[in-house]
């Protein structure tokens, strides 16, 4: 299955607390390639000091770094991780086969389990991974090919219910060649697979007797004493709903050892209390300062803020299933109608005023400045109400008595759904309502509790239009599972019932070759087609502000990288703290 | 009295039982279950179904209820769905933490409110009474979380007198002094609310009693004012206050979700909010049970105290036959 994406895992947590305290959660497990996103988001200026700022003196060993979140973990077993906080802890206590560099390339770093980049056969069907010598679990046992094979087999087994299934379901077989070598044979050429290898493994010697069905309830991943790990830090204690303690593992195998002796991961009730704690110095780093508070926080000279657009983008999704409309009359059937809506929206205004400049316009589902960004090949819809009106008229819409457009006796009036408690989305919805009113379209924004919304509207594809975001889990541009007609609800994520045969084929072409130059051409074509046909109005890529207190230091090349998933901890192994 | 108490207890058990059924149904009727809360909706429905199946969440609600209630009857509060942790182990420390916070606020406000209210009833519309009124209005009107944030801004961030949040400083878990420092701000917030209502009750109740014939008689007989107030009036005036205190008992355990959230106090109120948003059925049910039991106990206690304080109240057989 194609690229796995997430809907705002953090928002789940906020759905209730968020009603009381405004704030939008942008915590997520996003990954994305590029380093250039900062340039694309013009005016971040004063709030974004040089990323290298915290470097002060030579690294020192020891000390405690306090990080925080507003939601606790669920399970840090790499087979079961599916929420931001669990992923946060796993970042420190598990080593992965491969890691991403700042540009989003798959690399064998000194802290990766693999010795070198995978060997890919000429036909693109086999991947051979060689492990490093001397890599060990925290209980002293070696990390071997058996662990990798066990992990992948377990992930593939549907009975496990692992969120990793879709990452590995195109693997035909995974075999141990020798203790240090694993060979993956694919069912078909599947280019995004490389990113699936940026993955932690579980210890076969600990879990080999656990039935797949029982993996989720096994204490491995929820009991620190039973969770054998292989990363630079080990998980020492967990006070549920309060904090986690991670201590540097004295037996860590890596050549590069962590400077920081202890990591504390504190759980706060919401983002606002987290920000207060950062100002007070109770926490040293928070991964997302709410947009509304960035200015206030940056007034404190001790707090270092890194703010760039990240691996997430917001969009309006149209529903093409006419059953969702009055008299089964789909309002978004006309391509010109959709294009008119894109022209009617002041997207740049949203970026400037609501995102305070930390965002970049998008015209296709590929993040700006990544290798798959189609650039000018995609149609850019400028803010132009006149063009919008013209296109609407060409599509047969005429103004009714009340000023609202009508066609075949149907008023152009629809409901725009979004989730309650997300202040950014509330503001954007209001702008959309206003912008479209100006061209004769009536929009009724409707905020719904997140869980109810996903359950009753998004997953089954029952809505007229919605305002939502994708958080990209891998830097690969493949988005078949979102836009292909193979993935209609309830089995897939094409919740808007969009069908375009040309695109359906292009997505398959895109992942069926590992030749990057060829893929680039294909995604350029995708960008052109999708931005013309517009199943979504792509709004903007947006970002979150990482705030760090004065005790934390890093060299320039090890600074947090917001465009990567868990990029707030990028190269944390090399950071140090002072008191 | 004993028979009455037994009957009350039995009734209460029935009430609690009905509450469990009702809550279970209500929680399950809400859209989005625990698996949904822990899964990205972007995952394939197969993974979702399999996880729900592995957790037994695909069973019919009555089956889930029976499984839960039979566990409860054996003293087992079940496990959290998300991470399979025993609910009981998570619950008790939180009740304890809440009890520390709420108990301190409750005691403090009681110590201040009752004497102050009584004093004010003897000097109606005096300066003290006016200031008390002002504080009462403030206490009723001020949103607690906002007041909490204000206190944090001033006394923690600006003046640095008190810790911002949490229950302990890291590494000072057993330090009573440290705990007391952490208590100051949240207790201030919570006391204001309690104080306002208790003071009003004490004052009103005292005024009512002071207006009664027997007090006038006492005064007419030349009994000293001090004796009138403390000997004749106080005892009767305390009755309604005691009822209120009894009814407030559940609050001491259930906690104040907002205050606990603002001050990051690891108590039950904050936990309930977290767990409600995550649809953790077993936790919500456990908290509901504990709170229901406390409400029942509070009522019983109020009745008993009532009888002790006021000899006129006799808790004998109720009129007629028990139906």
mmCIF file of N, CA, C and O in Angstrom, chain A residues 164-201:
data_model
loop_
_atom_site.group_PDB
_atom_site.id
_atom_site.type_symbol
_atom_site.label_atom_id
_atom_site.label_comp_id
_atom_site.label_asym_id
_atom_site.label_seq_id
_atom_site.Cartn_x
_atom_site.Cartn_y
_atom_site.Cartn_z
ATOM 1 N N UNK A 164 2.392 -1.100 10.808
ATOM 2 C CA UNK A 164 3.445 -1.187 9.793
ATOM 3 C C UNK A 164 3.039 -2.051 8.601
ATOM 4 O O UNK A 164 3.758 -2.128 7.608
ATOM 5 N N UNK A 165 1.900 -2.732 8.729
ATOM 6 C CA UNK A 165 1.493 -3.659 7.675
ATOM 7 C C UNK A 165 1.606 -3.045 6.291
ATOM 8 O O UNK A 165 2.183 -3.638 5.380
ATOM 9 N N UNK A 166 1.084 -1.831 6.137
ATOM 10 C CA UNK A 166 1.051 -1.243 4.806
ATOM 11 C C UNK A 166 2.456 -0.908 4.300
ATOM 12 O O UNK A 166 2.679 -0.785 3.111
ATOM 13 N N UNK A 167 3.413 -0.790 5.232
ATOM 14 C CA UNK A 167 4.785 -0.505 4.807
ATOM 15 C C UNK A 167 5.454 -1.755 4.242
ATOM 16 O O UNK A 167 6.375 -1.657 3.448
ATOM 17 N N UNK A 168 5.012 -2.912 4.722
ATOM 18 C CA UNK A 168 5.716 -4.138 4.344
ATOM 19 C C UNK A 168 4.873 -5.092 3.505
ATOM 20 O O UNK A 168 5.308 -6.188 3.215
ATOM 21 N N UNK A 169 3.666 -4.690 3.147
ATOM 22 C CA UNK A 169 2.829 -5.673 2.470
ATOM 23 C C UNK A 169 3.214 -5.918 1.003
ATOM 24 O O UNK A 169 2.658 -6.783 0.353
ATOM 25 N N UNK A 170 4.172 -5.163 0.499
ATOM 26 C CA UNK A 170 4.638 -5.472 -0.857
ATOM 27 C C UNK A 170 5.903 -6.336 -0.825
ATOM 28 O O UNK A 170 6.512 -6.604 -1.853
ATOM 29 N N UNK A 171 6.279 -6.758 0.389
ATOM 30 C CA UNK A 171 7.424 -7.666 0.532
ATOM 31 C C UNK A 171 6.913 -9.093 0.358
ATOM 32 O O UNK A 171 5.988 -9.512 1.055
ATOM 33 N N UNK A 172 7.518 -9.824 -0.593
ATOM 34 C CA UNK A 172 7.094 -11.213 -0.772
ATOM 35 C C UNK A 172 7.716 -12.076 0.313
ATOM 36 O O UNK A 172 7.027 -12.775 1.027
ATOM 37 N N UNK A 173 9.052 -12.005 0.424
ATOM 38 C CA UNK A 173 9.727 -12.786 1.465
ATOM 39 C C UNK A 173 10.827 -11.948 2.106
ATOM 40 O O UNK A 173 11.388 -11.051 1.480
ATOM 41 N N UNK A 174 11.092 -12.264 3.370
ATOM 42 C CA UNK A 174 12.246 -11.663 4.035
ATOM 43 C C UNK A 174 13.049 -12.824 4.609
ATOM 44 O O UNK A 174 12.518 -13.659 5.336
ATOM 45 N N UNK A 175 14.345 -12.910 4.190
ATOM 46 C CA UNK A 175 15.128 -14.076 4.585
ATOM 47 C C UNK A 175 16.428 -13.675 5.251
ATOM 48 O O UNK A 175 17.012 -12.648 4.917
ATOM 49 N N UNK A 176 16.856 -14.556 6.145
ATOM 50 C CA UNK A 176 18.165 -14.371 6.771
ATOM 51 C C UNK A 176 19.190 -15.036 5.868
ATOM 52 O O UNK A 176 19.085 -16.230 5.583
ATOM 53 N N UNK A 177 20.148 -14.264 5.389
ATOM 54 C CA UNK A 177 21.209 -14.848 4.565
ATOM 55 C C UNK A 177 22.285 -15.393 5.498
ATOM 56 O O UNK A 177 22.714 -16.523 5.388
ATOM 57 N N UNK A 178 22.700 -14.570 6.420
ATOM 58 C CA UNK A 178 23.543 -15.014 7.532
ATOM 59 C C UNK A 178 23.198 -14.121 8.716
ATOM 60 O O UNK A 178 22.270 -13.309 8.625
ATOM 61 N N UNK A 179 23.925 -14.244 9.812
ATOM 62 C CA UNK A 179 23.578 -13.502 11.025
ATOM 63 C C UNK A 179 23.505 -11.994 10.821
ATOM 64 O O UNK A 179 22.814 -11.287 11.554
ATOM 65 N N UNK A 180 24.243 -11.512 9.836
ATOM 66 C CA UNK A 180 24.346 -10.065 9.640
ATOM 67 C C UNK A 180 23.668 -9.593 8.361
ATOM 68 O O UNK A 180 23.755 -8.413 8.019
ATOM 69 N N UNK A 181 23.057 -10.499 7.615
ATOM 70 C CA UNK A 181 22.522 -10.111 6.306
ATOM 71 C C UNK A 181 21.069 -10.538 6.136
ATOM 72 O O UNK A 181 20.712 -11.676 6.458
ATOM 73 N N UNK A 182 20.261 -9.600 5.648
ATOM 74 C CA UNK A 182 18.846 -9.896 5.419
ATOM 75 C C UNK A 182 18.511 -9.563 3.970
ATOM 76 O O UNK A 182 18.961 -8.539 3.445
ATOM 77 N N UNK A 183 17.737 -10.434 3.334
ATOM 78 C CA UNK A 183 17.346 -10.168 1.952
ATOM 79 C C UNK A 183 15.819 -10.032 1.863
ATOM 80 O O UNK A 183 15.085 -10.915 2.295
ATOM 81 N N UNK A 184 15.375 -8.913 1.321
ATOM 82 C CA UNK A 184 13.945 -8.688 1.098
ATOM 83 C C UNK A 184 13.649 -8.930 -0.380
ATOM 84 O O UNK A 184 14.328 -8.372 -1.243
ATOM 85 N N UNK A 185 12.669 -9.758 -0.681
ATOM 86 C CA UNK A 185 12.245 -9.925 -2.069
ATOM 87 C C UNK A 185 10.850 -9.335 -2.206
ATOM 88 O O UNK A 185 9.940 -9.684 -1.445
ATOM 89 N N UNK A 186 10.706 -8.437 -3.174
ATOM 90 C CA UNK A 186 9.448 -7.715 -3.327
ATOM 91 C C UNK A 186 8.506 -8.445 -4.289
ATOM 92 O O UNK A 186 8.948 -9.150 -5.189
ATOM 93 N N UNK A 187 7.208 -8.220 -4.083
ATOM 94 C CA UNK A 187 6.229 -8.776 -5.017
ATOM 95 C C UNK A 187 6.284 -8.014 -6.337
ATOM 96 O O UNK A 187 5.908 -8.513 -7.379
ATOM 97 N N UNK A 188 6.644 -6.743 -6.255
ATOM 98 C CA UNK A 188 6.685 -5.893 -7.431
ATOM 99 C C UNK A 188 7.691 -4.774 -7.150
ATOM 100 O O UNK A 188 8.096 -4.594 -5.998
ATOM 101 N N UNK A 189 8.061 -4.051 -8.188
ATOM 102 C CA UNK A 189 8.950 -2.919 -7.947
ATOM 103 C C UNK A 189 8.168 -1.869 -7.157
ATOM 104 O O UNK A 189 7.049 -1.512 -7.529
ATOM 105 N N UNK A 190 8.707 -1.431 -6.057
ATOM 106 C CA UNK A 190 7.982 -0.489 -5.211
ATOM 107 C C UNK A 190 8.987 0.500 -4.618
ATOM 108 O O UNK A 190 9.624 0.250 -3.599
ATOM 109 N N UNK A 191 9.126 1.623 -5.310
ATOM 110 C CA UNK A 191 10.180 2.579 -4.964
ATOM 111 C C UNK A 191 10.125 3.087 -3.515
ATOM 112 O O UNK A 191 11.166 3.238 -2.874
ATOM 113 N N UNK A 192 8.951 3.380 -2.952
ATOM 114 C CA UNK A 192 8.926 3.930 -1.583
ATOM 115 C C UNK A 192 9.443 2.965 -0.520
ATOM 116 O O UNK A 192 9.577 3.348 0.637
ATOM 117 N N UNK A 193 9.725 1.715 -0.919
ATOM 118 C CA UNK A 193 10.134 0.736 0.090
ATOM 119 C C UNK A 193 11.399 1.137 0.843
ATOM 120 O O UNK A 193 11.583 0.806 2.012
ATOM 121 N N UNK A 194 12.265 1.869 0.163
ATOM 122 C CA UNK A 194 13.507 2.304 0.798
ATOM 123 C C UNK A 194 13.220 2.994 2.138
ATOM 124 O O UNK A 194 13.919 2.805 3.135
ATOM 125 N N UNK A 195 12.152 3.781 2.155
ATOM 126 C CA UNK A 195 11.820 4.514 3.381
ATOM 127 C C UNK A 195 11.242 3.606 4.458
ATOM 128 O O UNK A 195 11.278 3.934 5.639
ATOM 129 N N UNK A 196 10.689 2.458 4.033
ATOM 130 C CA UNK A 196 10.172 1.510 5.027
ATOM 131 C C UNK A 196 11.323 0.955 5.858
ATOM 132 O O UNK A 196 11.127 0.468 6.970
ATOM 133 N N UNK A 197 12.535 1.029 5.293
ATOM 134 C CA UNK A 197 13.693 0.486 6.012
ATOM 135 C C UNK A 197 14.229 1.461 7.066
ATOM 136 O O UNK A 197 15.117 1.128 7.828
ATOM 137 N N UNK A 198 13.678 2.652 7.097
ATOM 138 C CA UNK A 198 14.018 3.575 8.186
ATOM 139 C C UNK A 198 13.123 3.155 9.356
ATOM 140 O O UNK A 198 12.107 3.764 9.657
ATOM 141 N N UNK A 199 13.489 2.054 9.967
ATOM 142 C CA UNK A 199 12.570 1.379 10.876
ATOM 143 C C UNK A 199 13.328 0.703 12.005
ATOM 144 O O UNK A 199 14.372 0.102 11.779
ATOM 145 N N UNK A 200 12.773 0.819 13.208
ATOM 146 C CA UNK A 200 13.348 0.110 14.351
ATOM 147 C C UNK A 200 12.904 -1.352 14.315
ATOM 148 O O UNK A 200 11.881 -1.676 13.713
ATOM 149 N N UNK A 201 13.669 -2.207 14.947
ATOM 150 C CA UNK A 201 13.289 -3.620 15.002
ATOM 151 C C UNK A 201 13.058 -4.039 16.454
ATOM 152 O O UNK A 201 13.423 -3.314 17.381
#
